Short mmCIF file of N, CA and C in Angstrom, two decimals:
data_model
loop_
_atom_site.label_atom_id
_atom_site.label_comp_id
_atom_site.label_asym_id
_atom_site.label_seq_id
_atom_site.Cartn_x
_atom_site.Cartn_y
_atom_site.Cartn_z
N ARG A 1 9.19 -3.21 2.14
CA ARG A 1 8.17 -2.89 1.15
C ARG A 1 6.88 -2.54 1.87
N ALA A 2 6.47 -1.31 1.72
CA ALA A 2 5.26 -0.83 2.41
C ALA A 2 4.00 -1.19 1.62
N ASN A 3 3.00 -1.64 2.33
CA ASN A 3 1.70 -1.92 1.72
C ASN A 3 0.75 -0.80 2.10
N LEU A 4 0.60 0.18 1.20
CA LEU A 4 -0.27 1.32 1.44
C LEU A 4 -1.51 1.25 0.56
N GLY A 5 -1.79 0.08 0.03
CA GLY A 5 -2.95 -0.10 -0.83
C GLY A 5 -4.23 0.29 -0.11
N GLY A 6 -5.00 1.17 -0.74
CA GLY A 6 -6.27 1.61 -0.16
C GLY A 6 -6.13 2.64 0.94
N ALA A 7 -4.91 3.05 1.27
CA ALA A 7 -4.71 4.02 2.36
C ALA A 7 -5.24 5.39 1.97
N ASP A 8 -5.75 6.12 2.94
CA ASP A 8 -6.21 7.49 2.72
C ASP A 8 -5.06 8.44 3.03
N LEU A 9 -4.36 8.87 1.99
CA LEU A 9 -3.21 9.75 2.14
C LEU A 9 -3.52 11.15 1.62
N ARG A 10 -4.79 11.48 1.53
CA ARG A 10 -5.19 12.80 1.03
C ARG A 10 -4.60 13.90 1.91
N GLY A 11 -3.90 14.83 1.25
CA GLY A 11 -3.31 15.96 1.96
C GLY A 11 -2.03 15.63 2.72
N ALA A 12 -1.55 14.40 2.64
CA ALA A 12 -0.35 14.01 3.38
C ALA A 12 0.89 14.69 2.82
N ASP A 13 1.83 14.99 3.68
CA ASP A 13 3.11 15.56 3.26
C ASP A 13 4.08 14.40 3.03
N LEU A 14 4.25 14.03 1.77
CA LEU A 14 5.13 12.92 1.41
C LEU A 14 6.35 13.42 0.65
N ARG A 15 6.67 14.72 0.81
CA ARG A 15 7.84 15.28 0.12
C ARG A 15 9.09 14.52 0.52
N ASP A 16 9.86 14.16 -0.51
CA ASP A 16 11.13 13.44 -0.35
C ASP A 16 10.98 12.05 0.27
N ALA A 17 9.76 11.52 0.31
CA ALA A 17 9.55 10.16 0.84
C ALA A 17 10.07 9.12 -0.15
N ASN A 18 10.57 8.02 0.36
CA ASN A 18 11.00 6.92 -0.49
C ASN A 18 9.86 5.91 -0.56
N LEU A 19 9.13 5.94 -1.67
CA LEU A 19 7.99 5.03 -1.86
C LEU A 19 8.35 3.91 -2.83
N LYS A 20 9.66 3.75 -3.11
CA LYS A 20 10.09 2.72 -4.05
C LYS A 20 9.60 1.35 -3.59
N ASP A 21 9.01 0.63 -4.51
CA ASP A 21 8.47 -0.71 -4.27
C ASP A 21 7.25 -0.72 -3.37
N ALA A 22 6.72 0.44 -2.98
CA ALA A 22 5.51 0.48 -2.14
C ALA A 22 4.29 0.12 -2.98
N ASN A 23 3.33 -0.51 -2.36
CA ASN A 23 2.06 -0.81 -3.00
C ASN A 23 1.10 0.33 -2.70
N LEU A 24 0.77 1.12 -3.73
CA LEU A 24 -0.14 2.26 -3.57
C LEU A 24 -1.46 2.01 -4.29
N LYS A 25 -1.71 0.78 -4.70
CA LYS A 25 -2.93 0.47 -5.45
C LYS A 25 -4.17 0.86 -4.64
N GLY A 26 -4.98 1.74 -5.23
CA GLY A 26 -6.21 2.17 -4.58
C GLY A 26 -6.02 3.23 -3.52
N ALA A 27 -4.77 3.67 -3.29
CA ALA A 27 -4.53 4.72 -2.29
C ALA A 27 -5.10 6.04 -2.77
N LYS A 28 -5.62 6.82 -1.85
CA LYS A 28 -6.17 8.14 -2.15
C LYS A 28 -5.07 9.17 -1.93
N LEU A 29 -4.62 9.80 -3.02
CA LEU A 29 -3.49 10.72 -2.95
C LEU A 29 -3.85 12.15 -3.31
N GLU A 30 -5.14 12.48 -3.36
CA GLU A 30 -5.56 13.83 -3.71
C GLU A 30 -4.93 14.85 -2.77
N SER A 31 -4.37 15.88 -3.35
CA SER A 31 -3.74 17.00 -2.62
C SER A 31 -2.52 16.59 -1.79
N ALA A 32 -2.02 15.37 -1.97
CA ALA A 32 -0.80 14.97 -1.26
C ALA A 32 0.39 15.72 -1.84
N LYS A 33 1.31 16.10 -0.98
CA LYS A 33 2.53 16.79 -1.41
C LYS A 33 3.57 15.72 -1.74
N LEU A 34 3.93 15.60 -3.02
CA LEU A 34 4.81 14.53 -3.47
C LEU A 34 6.14 15.03 -4.04
N GLU A 35 6.43 16.32 -3.92
CA GLU A 35 7.65 16.87 -4.51
C GLU A 35 8.89 16.13 -4.01
N GLY A 36 9.68 15.62 -4.95
CA GLY A 36 10.92 14.94 -4.60
C GLY A 36 10.75 13.51 -4.13
N ALA A 37 9.52 13.02 -4.05
CA ALA A 37 9.30 11.65 -3.58
C ALA A 37 9.78 10.65 -4.63
N ILE A 38 10.35 9.55 -4.18
CA ILE A 38 10.73 8.47 -5.08
C ILE A 38 9.51 7.56 -5.19
N MET A 39 9.00 7.46 -6.41
CA MET A 39 7.76 6.73 -6.65
C MET A 39 8.01 5.22 -6.72
N PRO A 40 6.95 4.40 -6.66
CA PRO A 40 7.12 2.95 -6.64
C PRO A 40 7.94 2.39 -7.80
N ASP A 41 7.89 3.06 -8.96
CA ASP A 41 8.66 2.57 -10.11
C ASP A 41 10.11 3.06 -10.12
N GLY A 42 10.51 3.80 -9.07
CA GLY A 42 11.88 4.28 -8.94
C GLY A 42 12.12 5.67 -9.49
N THR A 43 11.12 6.27 -10.15
CA THR A 43 11.28 7.63 -10.67
C THR A 43 11.08 8.64 -9.55
N LYS A 44 11.68 9.82 -9.74
CA LYS A 44 11.54 10.88 -8.74
C LYS A 44 10.46 11.84 -9.18
N HIS A 45 9.50 12.12 -8.31
CA HIS A 45 8.41 13.05 -8.63
C HIS A 45 8.99 14.45 -8.71
N PRO A 46 8.58 15.21 -9.77
CA PRO A 46 9.13 16.58 -9.92
C PRO A 46 8.69 17.52 -8.81
#
């Protein structure tokens, strides 16, 4: 389980990343590429 709370992920390439169960509270995700990423709640980002 990754703790990415408060991390600056702006512009990060997170395509197809498995973020299931990750803590993203307060993380900065502006302009991050999330296509196909599995989100913390288990859903797949379109």
